[in-house]
Short mmCIF file of C-alpha atoms in Angstrom, two decimals:
data_model
loop_
_atom_site.label_atom_id
_atom_site.label_comp_id
_atom_site.label_asym_id
_atom_site.label_seq_id
_atom_site.Cartn_x
_atom_site.Cartn_y
_atom_site.Cartn_z
CA MET A 1 121.69 195.58 11.31
CA PRO A 2 125.30 196.89 11.45
CA PHE A 3 123.95 200.13 9.96
CA PHE A 4 121.60 200.65 12.91
CA ILE A 5 124.36 199.73 15.35
CA MET A 6 126.58 202.34 13.73
CA ILE A 7 123.82 204.97 13.94
CA GLY A 8 123.22 204.03 17.59
CA ASP A 9 126.93 204.34 18.34
CA LYS A 10 127.08 207.77 16.71
CA ILE A 11 124.07 208.95 18.75
CA LEU A 12 125.66 207.67 21.95
CA VAL A 13 128.95 209.41 21.14
CA PHE A 14 127.04 212.65 20.41
CA LEU A 15 125.09 212.41 23.67
CA ARG A 16 128.29 211.68 25.61
CA HIS A 17 129.94 214.78 24.16
CA LEU A 18 126.81 216.85 24.85
CA GLY A 19 126.76 215.63 28.45
CA GLY A 20 130.47 216.37 28.83
CA ILE A 21 130.06 219.89 27.43
CA THR A 22 127.12 220.56 29.78
CA ILE A 23 129.06 219.30 32.81
CA LEU A 24 132.09 221.40 31.85
CA PHE A 25 129.87 224.49 31.48
CA PHE A 26 128.38 224.15 34.97
CA SER A 27 131.75 223.21 36.42
CA THR A 28 133.23 226.38 34.89
CA ILE A 29 130.44 228.51 36.36
CA TYR A 30 131.13 226.93 39.76
CA TRP A 31 134.88 227.57 39.59
CA ILE A 32 134.42 231.19 38.47
CA PHE A 33 133.09 231.96 41.94
CA GLN A 34 135.82 230.11 43.85
CA PRO A 35 138.85 232.03 45.13
CA SER A 36 141.76 231.97 42.70
CA ARG A 37 144.92 233.74 41.58
CA LEU A 38 144.17 233.93 37.92
CA ARG A 39 144.27 237.67 37.24
CA GLU A 40 147.38 237.52 35.05
CA ASN A 41 146.13 234.43 33.28
CA ILE A 42 142.74 236.04 32.52
CA PHE A 43 144.44 239.17 31.24
CA ALA A 44 146.72 237.12 28.95
CA GLN A 45 143.71 235.28 27.53
CA MET A 46 141.83 238.57 27.03
CA VAL A 47 144.75 239.89 25.02
CA PHE A 48 144.82 236.69 22.96
CA VAL A 49 141.06 236.61 22.32
CA GLY A 50 140.57 240.35 21.89
CA MET A 51 143.67 242.32 20.95
CA ASP A 52 145.19 239.60 18.78
CA SER A 53 141.90 239.23 16.85
CA LEU A 54 141.60 242.92 15.98
CA LEU A 55 143.34 242.68 12.60
CA ILE A 56 141.42 239.71 11.25
CA ILE A 57 138.10 241.00 12.62
CA GLY A 58 138.86 244.48 11.27
CA VAL A 59 139.65 243.28 7.75
CA THR A 60 136.66 240.92 7.67
CA SER A 61 134.25 243.52 9.00
CA LEU A 62 135.49 246.15 6.56
CA LEU A 63 134.87 243.82 3.64
CA ILE A 64 131.49 242.67 4.97
CA GLY A 65 130.42 246.30 5.41
CA MET A 66 131.53 247.14 1.87
CA VAL A 67 129.80 244.10 0.35
CA THR A 68 126.60 244.74 2.29
CA ALA A 69 126.52 248.35 1.10
CA TRP A 70 127.16 247.27 -2.50
CA GLN A 71 124.48 244.59 -2.55
CA THR A 72 121.95 246.74 -0.72
CA GLY A 73 122.69 249.69 -2.96
CA LEU A 74 122.29 247.65 -6.13
CA ALA A 75 119.02 246.18 -4.88
CA ILE A 76 117.32 249.35 -3.64
CA ALA A 77 118.79 251.98 -5.95
CA PRO A 78 116.29 251.21 -8.76
CA LEU A 79 113.51 251.77 -6.21
CA GLY A 80 114.95 255.16 -5.34
CA GLY A 81 115.96 254.13 -1.84
CA LYS A 82 119.73 254.30 -1.97
CA THR A 83 119.78 257.02 0.67
CA TYR A 84 118.66 254.36 3.14
CA ILE A 85 121.83 252.32 2.64
CA GLY A 86 123.34 253.63 5.88
CA GLY A 87 120.37 252.43 7.92
CA VAL A 88 120.18 249.04 6.23
CA VAL A 89 123.91 248.42 6.59
CA ALA A 90 123.82 249.49 10.24
CA ILE A 91 120.92 247.20 11.15
CA ALA A 92 122.34 244.26 9.18
CA LEU A 93 125.72 244.64 10.85
CA ILE A 94 124.58 245.35 14.39
CA ARG A 95 121.86 242.73 14.61
CA GLU A 96 123.27 239.92 12.53
CA MET A 97 126.49 240.22 10.57
CA SER A 98 128.96 241.46 13.18
CA PRO A 99 128.02 239.00 15.97
CA LEU A 100 128.04 236.13 13.47
CA ILE A 101 131.34 237.11 11.87
CA VAL A 102 133.02 237.65 15.26
CA GLY A 103 131.58 234.36 16.54
CA LEU A 104 132.77 232.36 13.54
CA MET A 105 136.16 234.05 13.44
CA CYS A 106 136.66 233.33 17.14
CA ALA A 107 135.58 229.72 16.63
CA GLY A 108 138.26 229.42 13.95
CA ARG A 109 141.10 231.34 15.54
CA VAL A 110 140.52 231.08 19.26
CA GLY A 111 138.63 227.74 19.43
CA SER A 112 141.27 225.85 17.50
CA SER A 113 143.99 227.30 19.69
CA PHE A 114 142.17 226.39 22.94
CA ALA A 115 141.58 222.80 21.82
CA ALA A 116 145.16 222.35 20.57
CA GLU A 117 146.73 223.90 23.66
CA ILE A 118 144.68 221.95 26.20
CA GLY A 119 144.91 218.76 24.09
CA SER A 120 148.71 219.03 23.97
CA MET A 121 148.78 219.57 27.73
CA LYS A 122 146.63 216.48 28.17
CA ILE A 123 148.89 214.15 26.17
CA THR A 124 152.06 215.46 27.82
CA GLU A 125 150.56 214.91 31.30
CA GLN A 126 150.63 218.64 32.09
CA ILE A 127 147.00 218.46 33.21
CA ASP A 128 147.88 215.61 35.58
CA ALA A 129 150.78 217.74 36.77
CA LEU A 130 148.37 220.59 37.55
CA GLU A 131 146.21 218.25 39.62
CA SER A 132 149.24 216.82 41.38
CA LEU A 133 150.10 220.41 42.37
CA ALA A 134 146.59 220.73 43.87
CA VAL A 135 145.43 223.07 41.10
CA GLU A 136 142.01 222.45 39.59
CA PRO A 137 142.45 222.21 35.77
CA VAL A 138 138.98 223.63 35.02
CA GLN A 139 139.68 226.66 37.18
CA TYR A 140 143.20 227.20 35.84
CA LEU A 141 142.61 226.45 32.16
CA VAL A 142 138.92 226.94 31.34
CA VAL A 143 137.85 229.82 33.59
CA PRO A 144 140.34 232.37 32.15
CA ARG A 145 139.48 231.35 28.56
CA PHE A 146 135.76 231.40 29.28
CA LEU A 147 135.87 234.83 30.93
CA ALA A 148 138.10 236.21 28.17
CA CYS A 149 135.61 235.08 25.51
CA LEU A 150 132.69 236.33 27.59
CA VAL A 151 134.15 239.83 27.81
CA MET A 152 136.06 240.19 24.57
CA THR A 153 133.55 238.90 21.99
CA PRO A 154 131.05 241.72 22.71
CA ALA A 155 133.95 244.18 22.61
CA LEU A 156 135.02 242.76 19.26
CA VAL A 157 131.44 243.10 18.00
CA ILE A 158 131.43 246.81 18.85
CA PHE A 159 134.74 247.15 16.99
CA ALA A 160 133.38 245.12 14.04
CA ASN A 161 130.25 247.34 13.90
CA LEU A 162 132.34 250.50 13.66
CA ILE A 163 134.70 249.12 11.02
CA GLY A 164 131.83 247.57 9.03
CA LEU A 165 129.93 250.86 9.03
CA PHE A 166 133.09 252.58 7.84
CA GLY A 167 133.38 250.03 4.99
CA GLY A 168 129.77 250.66 4.05
CA TRP A 169 130.38 254.40 4.12
CA LEU A 170 133.37 254.02 1.77
CA VAL A 171 131.26 252.23 -0.84
CA ALA A 172 128.12 254.30 -0.34
CA THR A 173 129.87 257.64 -0.72
CA ASN A 174 132.50 256.74 -3.32
CA ASN A 175 130.65 254.26 -5.53
CA LEU A 176 126.94 254.71 -5.01
CA GLY A 177 126.78 258.48 -4.80
CA VAL A 178 125.22 258.72 -1.33
CA GLU A 179 125.90 261.89 0.63
CA SER A 180 128.21 261.25 3.58
CA ALA A 181 125.95 263.11 6.04
CA ILE A 182 122.89 261.15 4.91
CA TYR A 183 124.69 257.79 5.32
CA ILE A 184 125.92 258.75 8.81
CA ASN A 185 122.55 260.14 9.83
CA HIS A 186 120.72 256.96 8.81
CA ALA A 187 123.41 254.68 10.25
CA ILE A 188 123.05 256.41 13.62
CA ASN A 189 119.28 256.87 13.74
CA TYR A 190 117.95 253.63 12.26
CA PRO A 191 119.27 251.06 14.73
CA LYS A 192 117.49 251.02 18.08
CA LEU A 193 119.07 250.34 21.43
CA LYS A 194 117.55 246.87 21.51
CA ASP A 195 119.32 246.04 18.21
CA ILE A 196 122.66 246.78 19.86
CA TYR A 197 121.62 244.85 22.95
CA PHE A 198 120.54 241.83 20.86
CA GLY A 199 123.80 241.85 18.92
CA LEU A 200 125.96 242.00 22.04
CA THR A 201 123.91 239.29 23.77
CA LYS A 202 124.42 237.01 20.79
CA ALA A 203 128.15 237.67 20.77
CA THR A 204 128.44 236.88 24.47
CA VAL A 205 126.72 233.53 23.98
CA TYR A 206 128.84 232.71 20.91
CA GLY A 207 131.97 233.43 22.93
CA MET A 208 130.85 231.13 25.75
CA VAL A 209 129.91 228.39 23.28
CA THR A 210 133.31 228.57 21.58
CA ALA A 211 135.23 228.52 24.85
CA ILE A 212 133.36 225.59 26.37
CA ILE A 213 133.24 223.37 23.27
CA SER A 214 136.90 223.97 22.43
CA CYS A 215 138.19 223.47 25.98
CA TYR A 216 136.03 220.37 26.38
CA ARG A 217 137.46 218.79 23.24
CA GLY A 218 140.98 219.56 24.43
CA PHE A 219 140.29 217.82 27.73
CA VAL A 220 139.03 214.61 26.08
CA VAL A 221 142.04 214.19 23.80
CA THR A 222 143.33 210.64 24.02
CA GLY A 223 146.42 209.07 22.55
CA GLY A 224 148.81 211.31 20.67
CA THR A 225 149.20 214.27 18.38
CA GLU A 226 146.80 212.78 15.83
CA ASP A 227 143.91 213.29 18.23
CA VAL A 228 145.08 216.83 18.95
CA SER A 229 144.58 217.66 15.28
CA ARG A 230 141.17 215.96 15.39
CA ALA A 231 140.33 217.99 18.49
CA THR A 232 141.23 221.21 16.68
CA THR A 233 138.96 220.35 13.75
CA PHE A 234 136.17 219.26 16.10
CA ALA A 235 136.43 222.50 18.07
CA VAL A 236 136.15 224.69 14.98
CA VAL A 237 133.41 222.67 13.24
CA PHE A 238 131.20 222.14 16.29
CA SER A 239 131.67 225.64 17.66
CA SER A 240 130.68 227.04 14.25
CA LEU A 241 127.67 224.74 14.01
CA ALA A 242 126.59 225.60 17.54
CA ILE A 243 126.93 229.31 16.74
CA LEU A 244 124.81 229.00 13.59
CA LEU A 245 122.21 226.99 15.49
CA ALA A 246 122.17 229.54 18.30
CA ASP A 247 121.89 232.31 15.70
CA TYR A 248 118.70 230.77 14.36
CA PHE A 249 117.17 230.43 17.81
CA PHE A 250 118.19 233.98 18.69
CA SER A 251 116.51 235.26 15.53
CA VAL A 252 113.27 233.53 16.49
CA LEU A 253 113.54 234.58 20.13
CA PHE A 254 114.28 238.23 19.36
CA HIS A 255 111.45 238.29 16.83
CA LEU A 256 109.08 237.03 19.52
CA LEU A 257 110.42 239.51 22.06
CA SER A 258 110.07 242.36 19.55
CA MET B 1 153.06 205.07 56.10
CA ILE B 2 151.38 204.21 52.81
CA LYS B 3 149.23 201.10 52.74
CA ILE B 4 147.76 199.89 49.46
CA SER B 5 145.15 197.23 49.91
CA ASN B 6 143.55 194.97 47.28
CA LEU B 7 143.56 197.60 44.53
CA ASN B 8 141.70 196.80 41.30
CA LYS B 9 141.50 198.83 38.10
CA LYS B 10 140.22 197.90 34.68
CA PHE B 11 140.38 200.00 31.48
CA GLY B 12 137.80 198.53 29.11
CA GLU B 13 138.61 194.84 28.93
CA HIS B 14 142.18 195.36 30.13
CA ASN B 15 142.84 194.52 33.77
CA VAL B 16 145.69 196.73 34.93
CA LEU B 17 145.59 196.32 38.70
CA CYS B 18 144.32 193.02 40.05
CA GLY B 19 144.12 193.01 43.83
CA LEU B 20 147.43 194.84 44.32
CA SER B 21 148.60 195.26 47.90
CA LEU B 22 151.76 196.93 49.16
CA ASP B 23 153.00 198.56 52.37
CA ILE B 24 155.53 201.39 52.18
CA ASN B 25 157.37 202.43 55.31
CA PRO B 26 157.93 206.08 56.26
CA GLY B 27 161.27 207.45 55.09
CA GLU B 28 162.09 204.66 52.66
CA LEU B 29 162.51 204.79 48.89
CA ILE B 30 160.80 201.83 47.34
CA GLY B 31 161.44 200.96 43.70
CA ILE B 32 158.65 199.27 41.78
CA ILE B 33 159.92 197.43 38.73
CA GLY B 34 158.00 195.79 35.92
CA PRO B 35 157.98 195.66 32.14
CA SER B 36 156.96 198.80 30.20
CA GLY B 37 153.21 199.25 29.86
CA CYS B 38 152.31 196.91 32.72
CA GLY B 39 150.50 199.57 34.78
CA LYS B 40 153.17 200.99 37.10
CA SER B 41 152.31 204.60 36.20
CA VAL B 42 148.62 203.80 36.73
CA LEU B 43 149.51 202.67 40.23
CA LEU B 44 151.32 205.96 40.95
CA LYS B 45 148.35 207.95 39.65
CA HIS B 46 146.11 206.04 42.05
CA ILE B 47 148.42 206.79 44.97
CA ILE B 48 148.23 210.55 44.33
CA GLY B 49 144.48 210.40 43.61
CA LEU B 50 144.61 211.25 39.89
CA LEU B 51 142.78 207.99 39.15
CA LYS B 52 140.09 206.25 41.17
CA PRO B 53 140.27 202.47 41.53
CA ASP B 54 137.36 200.17 40.74
CA SER B 55 137.86 198.77 44.24
CA GLY B 56 140.46 198.72 46.97
CA GLU B 57 141.97 201.30 49.34
CA ILE B 58 145.09 203.42 49.56
CA PHE B 59 145.80 204.72 53.06
CA ILE B 60 148.10 207.71 53.42
CA ASP B 61 148.83 208.07 57.14
CA GLY B 62 145.56 206.28 57.86
CA MET B 63 143.45 208.35 55.44
CA ASP B 64 141.93 206.53 52.44
CA ILE B 65 142.76 208.73 49.43
CA THR B 66 140.40 206.77 47.16
CA LYS B 67 137.44 208.15 49.15
CA LEU B 68 138.60 211.77 49.21
CA LYS B 69 137.09 214.51 47.04
CA GLY B 70 137.29 218.25 46.58
CA LYS B 71 139.07 220.19 49.32
CA ASP B 72 140.16 217.07 51.25
CA LEU B 73 141.83 215.63 48.17
CA LYS B 74 143.44 218.98 47.41
CA LYS B 75 144.73 219.18 50.97
CA ILE B 76 146.33 215.73 50.93
CA ARG B 77 147.99 216.50 47.58
CA PHE B 78 150.14 219.06 49.36
CA SER B 79 151.82 216.02 50.94
CA PHE B 80 152.91 214.80 47.51
CA GLY B 81 155.45 215.76 44.89
CA MET B 82 155.37 213.90 41.61
CA VAL B 83 157.99 213.64 38.89
CA PHE B 84 156.22 212.58 35.70
CA GLN B 85 157.72 210.31 33.07
CA GLY B 86 158.12 213.05 30.46
CA GLY B 87 158.62 215.77 33.05
CA ALA B 88 155.16 217.26 32.35
CA LEU B 89 156.66 220.73 32.67
CA PHE B 90 154.42 223.62 31.63
CA ASP B 91 156.00 224.46 28.29
CA SER B 92 154.57 227.97 28.13
CA LEU B 93 156.43 228.93 31.33
CA THR B 94 160.09 229.43 32.25
CA VAL B 95 162.06 227.19 34.62
CA GLU B 96 161.43 229.60 37.50
CA GLU B 97 157.70 229.81 36.78
CA ASN B 98 157.50 226.02 36.61
CA VAL B 99 159.34 225.39 39.84
CA GLY B 100 157.56 228.22 41.66
CA PHE B 101 154.13 227.29 40.29
CA GLY B 102 152.88 225.62 43.48
CA LEU B 103 154.14 228.47 45.65
CA LYS B 104 152.45 231.07 43.47
CA GLN B 105 149.14 229.22 43.49
CA HIS B 106 149.01 228.26 47.15
CA THR B 107 151.04 230.68 49.24
CA ASP B 108 151.07 234.42 49.89
CA LEU B 109 154.78 234.75 49.20
CA ASN B 110 155.81 237.68 47.03
CA ASP B 111 157.78 237.27 43.78
CA GLU B 112 161.11 237.92 45.49
CA GLU B 113 160.51 235.28 48.16
CA ILE B 114 159.36 232.77 45.55
CA ARG B 115 162.45 233.45 43.44
CA LYS B 116 164.65 232.81 46.47
CA ILE B 117 163.01 229.46 47.25
CA VAL B 118 163.11 228.46 43.57
CA SER B 119 166.84 229.24 43.46
CA GLU B 120 167.41 227.06 46.54
CA LYS B 121 165.56 224.14 44.98
CA LEU B 122 167.35 224.58 41.67
CA GLN B 123 170.63 224.56 43.56
CA LEU B 124 169.60 221.25 45.17
CA VAL B 125 169.13 219.69 41.72
CA GLY B 126 172.25 221.32 40.28
CA LEU B 127 170.56 223.80 37.98
CA ILE B 128 171.38 227.12 39.58
CA GLY B 129 171.22 230.04 37.14
CA THR B 130 168.62 228.51 34.83
CA GLU B 131 165.67 230.43 36.27
CA ASP B 132 164.87 232.38 33.12
CA VAL B 133 165.48 229.57 30.63
CA ARG B 134 162.48 228.37 28.62
CA ILE B 135 161.54 224.69 28.87
CA GLU B 136 162.15 223.91 25.18
CA GLU B 137 165.77 224.99 25.60
CA LEU B 138 166.47 222.27 28.20
CA SER B 139 167.91 218.80 27.57
CA GLY B 140 166.05 215.65 28.73
CA GLY B 141 168.19 215.38 31.86
CA MET B 142 167.71 219.03 32.75
CA LYS B 143 163.94 218.70 32.32
CA LYS B 144 163.94 215.81 34.78
CA ARG B 145 165.87 217.96 37.25
CA VAL B 146 163.46 220.86 36.85
CA ALA B 147 160.56 218.44 37.34
CA LEU B 148 162.26 217.20 40.49
CA ALA B 149 162.76 220.76 41.74
CA ARG B 150 159.06 221.47 41.07
CA ALA B 151 158.09 218.30 42.94
CA ILE B 152 160.02 219.27 46.08
CA VAL B 153 159.25 222.99 46.13
CA MET B 154 156.31 222.64 48.54
CA ASN B 155 158.38 220.40 50.86
CA PRO B 156 156.26 217.27 50.36
CA ARG B 157 156.40 214.24 52.64
CA ILE B 158 156.01 211.79 49.77
CA ILE B 159 157.72 211.93 46.36
CA LEU B 160 156.56 209.80 43.44
CA TYR B 161 158.95 209.20 40.53
CA ASP B 162 157.52 207.87 37.28
CA GLU B 163 160.39 206.35 35.26
CA PRO B 164 162.86 208.99 36.50
CA THR B 165 165.62 208.05 34.04
CA THR B 166 163.53 207.55 30.90
CA GLY B 167 164.43 210.05 28.20
CA VAL B 168 167.67 211.01 29.94
CA ASP B 169 171.02 210.75 28.09
CA VAL B 170 172.90 207.58 29.01
CA ALA B 171 175.74 209.69 30.39
CA MET B 172 173.29 211.53 32.67
CA ILE B 173 171.38 208.51 34.04
CA ASP B 174 173.78 207.93 36.94
CA ASN B 175 173.69 211.63 37.64
CA VAL B 176 169.88 211.59 37.99
CA ASN B 177 170.05 208.42 40.12
CA SER B 178 172.60 210.06 42.45
CA LEU B 179 170.43 213.13 42.68
CA ILE B 180 167.37 211.09 43.68
CA ARG B 181 169.37 209.19 46.29
CA ASP B 182 170.95 212.39 47.56
CA LEU B 183 167.58 214.12 47.91
CA GLN B 184 166.22 211.07 49.70
CA GLU B 185 169.01 211.32 52.29
CA ARG B 186 168.65 215.07 52.70
CA LEU B 187 164.86 215.46 52.71
CA LYS B 188 164.00 212.26 54.64
CA VAL B 189 160.83 211.78 52.61
CA THR B 190 158.95 208.63 51.67
CA SER B 191 159.50 207.93 47.98
CA ILE B 192 158.13 205.57 45.37
CA ALA B 193 159.99 205.21 42.07
CA VAL B 194 158.59 203.08 39.27
CA THR B 195 161.02 201.92 36.61
CA HIS B 196 161.46 199.13 34.09
CA ASP B 197 165.21 199.10 34.71
CA LEU B 198 166.35 196.90 37.57
CA GLN B 199 169.90 198.31 37.53
CA ASN B 200 168.58 201.83 38.13
CA ALA B 201 166.32 200.52 40.89
CA TYR B 202 169.39 199.06 42.64
CA LYS B 203 171.02 202.48 42.66
CA ILE B 204 168.17 204.42 44.21
CA ALA B 205 165.95 202.08 46.22
CA ASP B 206 165.99 200.75 49.77
CA ARG B 207 163.56 198.00 48.83
CA ILE B 208 162.34 196.78 45.44
CA ALA B 209 158.84 195.54 44.65
CA VAL B 210 158.23 193.50 41.51
CA PHE B 211 155.04 194.42 39.65
CA HIS B 212 153.70 191.42 37.80
CA GLN B 213 150.32 190.91 36.12
CA GLY B 214 148.56 193.61 38.13
CA LYS B 215 149.98 192.61 41.52
CA ILE B 216 153.13 192.96 43.57
CA ALA B 217 154.74 189.58 43.10
CA CYS B 218 157.50 190.05 45.65
CA VAL B 219 159.23 192.73 47.74
CA GLU B 220 162.90 192.37 48.66
CA ASN B 221 165.72 194.55 49.84
CA VAL B 222 168.35 195.43 47.24
CA GLU B 223 170.89 192.81 48.36
CA GLU B 224 168.35 189.99 48.23
CA MET B 225 167.05 191.21 44.90
CA LYS B 226 170.56 191.15 43.42
CA LYS B 227 170.94 187.52 44.50
CA ARG B 228 167.63 186.60 42.85
CA GLU B 229 168.09 188.80 39.77
CA GLY B 230 168.18 185.99 37.19
CA GLU B 231 165.08 184.35 38.59
CA ILE B 232 163.20 187.67 38.85
CA LEU B 233 164.00 188.70 35.29
CA GLU B 234 163.03 185.31 33.90
CA LYS B 235 159.90 184.87 35.94
CA TYR B 236 158.40 188.35 36.05
CA MET B 237 159.91 190.69 33.46
CA ARG B 238 159.28 188.71 30.28
CA THR B 239 155.62 187.80 30.71
CA PRO B 240 152.45 189.63 29.59
CA ALA B 241 151.31 192.65 31.55
CA ASP B 242 147.56 191.91 31.73
CA CYS B 243 146.70 189.91 34.81
CA GLN B 244 144.12 187.82 32.98
CA ILE B 245 146.60 186.66 30.32
CA LYS B 246 148.42 183.56 31.49
#
C-alpha cells in the first residue's frame, strides 16, 4: 500500500509541476504584450543566451560535423557514395543535429543559470522586493529570458549549421578524399528550404521549453541554497527530457507534413 | 489609517495568524514585537499584499487590500515602501540602480534626474557617494540603509520594516534605529516595524504591539510597555509561536 501511495504522490507532484509550467507559459505570453521598460534587460539576456554560447556551440558543432562526416563516409564509401557526404552531413545537421545540440547545450548552460539565478532571488526575498516595488516578477524576470531564448536559439542553430558543415568539409576533403567543390555543391543543393524551416522551428520551441521550465523551477524554490542546487539539476534534466520528447514529436509531425 | 481585522493564515498544519486584529493610526510608527519565527514577517507580507490571508481584511485608507488584484494592487503598492529582513537588494545591480529601480520602472524621469533623486535619498540615509558601489561590497548596516533608501525613493505613505536591525553590527544598531526615527519625523509617514528585540522597539516606536500565538495580545505606548516589560517578556516572549499550541 505505501508503494501505491508513493506512486500517487509522485504523479501528483508531476501534475502540479506540469500545471505550474503551463500557467507560467500563458502568463509569460500575456506579459509579453503588456507595456514594459525591459529593452536593456532583454538585450542583456540575448547576449547571455546567444553571444556567450557561441564558443561552446561552435566547438560542439565543429566536432559533430566532423564525426558525422567520418561516420557517413565510412558507411557509404564502400558503396561508392562518398561524394554525397556533403549532402548527408548538411541534411543531418540542418534537420536534426544542430537544433538538438543547441537545445541541449542551452538547457545545460542557460537553463541551469536561469533556475539558479531566479531561485537565489526567491530565497533572498528579491522577488518579494520586486512585487513590493509594483513590478511583476514574470514580466521582469521571465519575459526577457523567454524572448532571448526565442530569438537566439534559431540564430545559434544557423551558426551551428555553418560551423558543423565546415567541420564536415574538413574531414571530407582532408581525410576522405572528397573534392571541396563537390562537398560544397552537395551541401548547398541537397537540403530544401523546408529542412531549414523545420530545424529553426524546432530550435525556437526548444528555446521556449528551456526558458519556461528553468524559470518555473527557480520560482518554486523553497527553503535555502540546497533547493537552489536541486532546482538547477531539475531545470537541466527536465528541459533536456522535454527537448528530446519534443524532438520525437517533431520528427513524426514533419514526416506527416512532408 | 490601516485597519487589520480578524486575519487568519495557515501554512499546512501550522496556524500563523489566528484572528489577528490591529488598528494603526496615520503618522505613527508602531513596533510589533514577538519571538523569532512567530509570523511577524508573514503579517507584514499580508499588509503589502504579497500574501493572501485565508480569511480576514486589511483596510488601507478604507480599501481592502486582500481583495485587490492586478492593476489595483499594483497601484496601492505605490503607497508602500518595504525594508526586508535581509535587505533583499538586487545583487546584480549597483547601489544607484537598486535605489532608483522604482523610478526607472514607473516614471518617465531621465537617467540624470533619477541619479539626482537617488543621491538625495542616499544623503538622507547617510550613504552619499556610494552610488556606483556594488551590493556585495557593502556591510550589513550599509545594506539596510540602501534598502531604506530604496523603500523611500517613491515617497511612500507607509513604510514597513522587517527586523530592521537584524544582521547589523552591534555598533551600528543604534545608528539604524536613529535613522528610522529620524526619517519618521522628517517624512511623516505611517510605519510598521516588526522586531524580536524590545529594546530596539523602544527606540523607534510610538506604540508597541505584542504578537503572541497568531494574535496581537496587547498594544501599549512605549512608557507603559517599559513599566510592564517583565510581565510582557515572561508572558508573551517565551511561549510557542503556533496559536494552537498551548
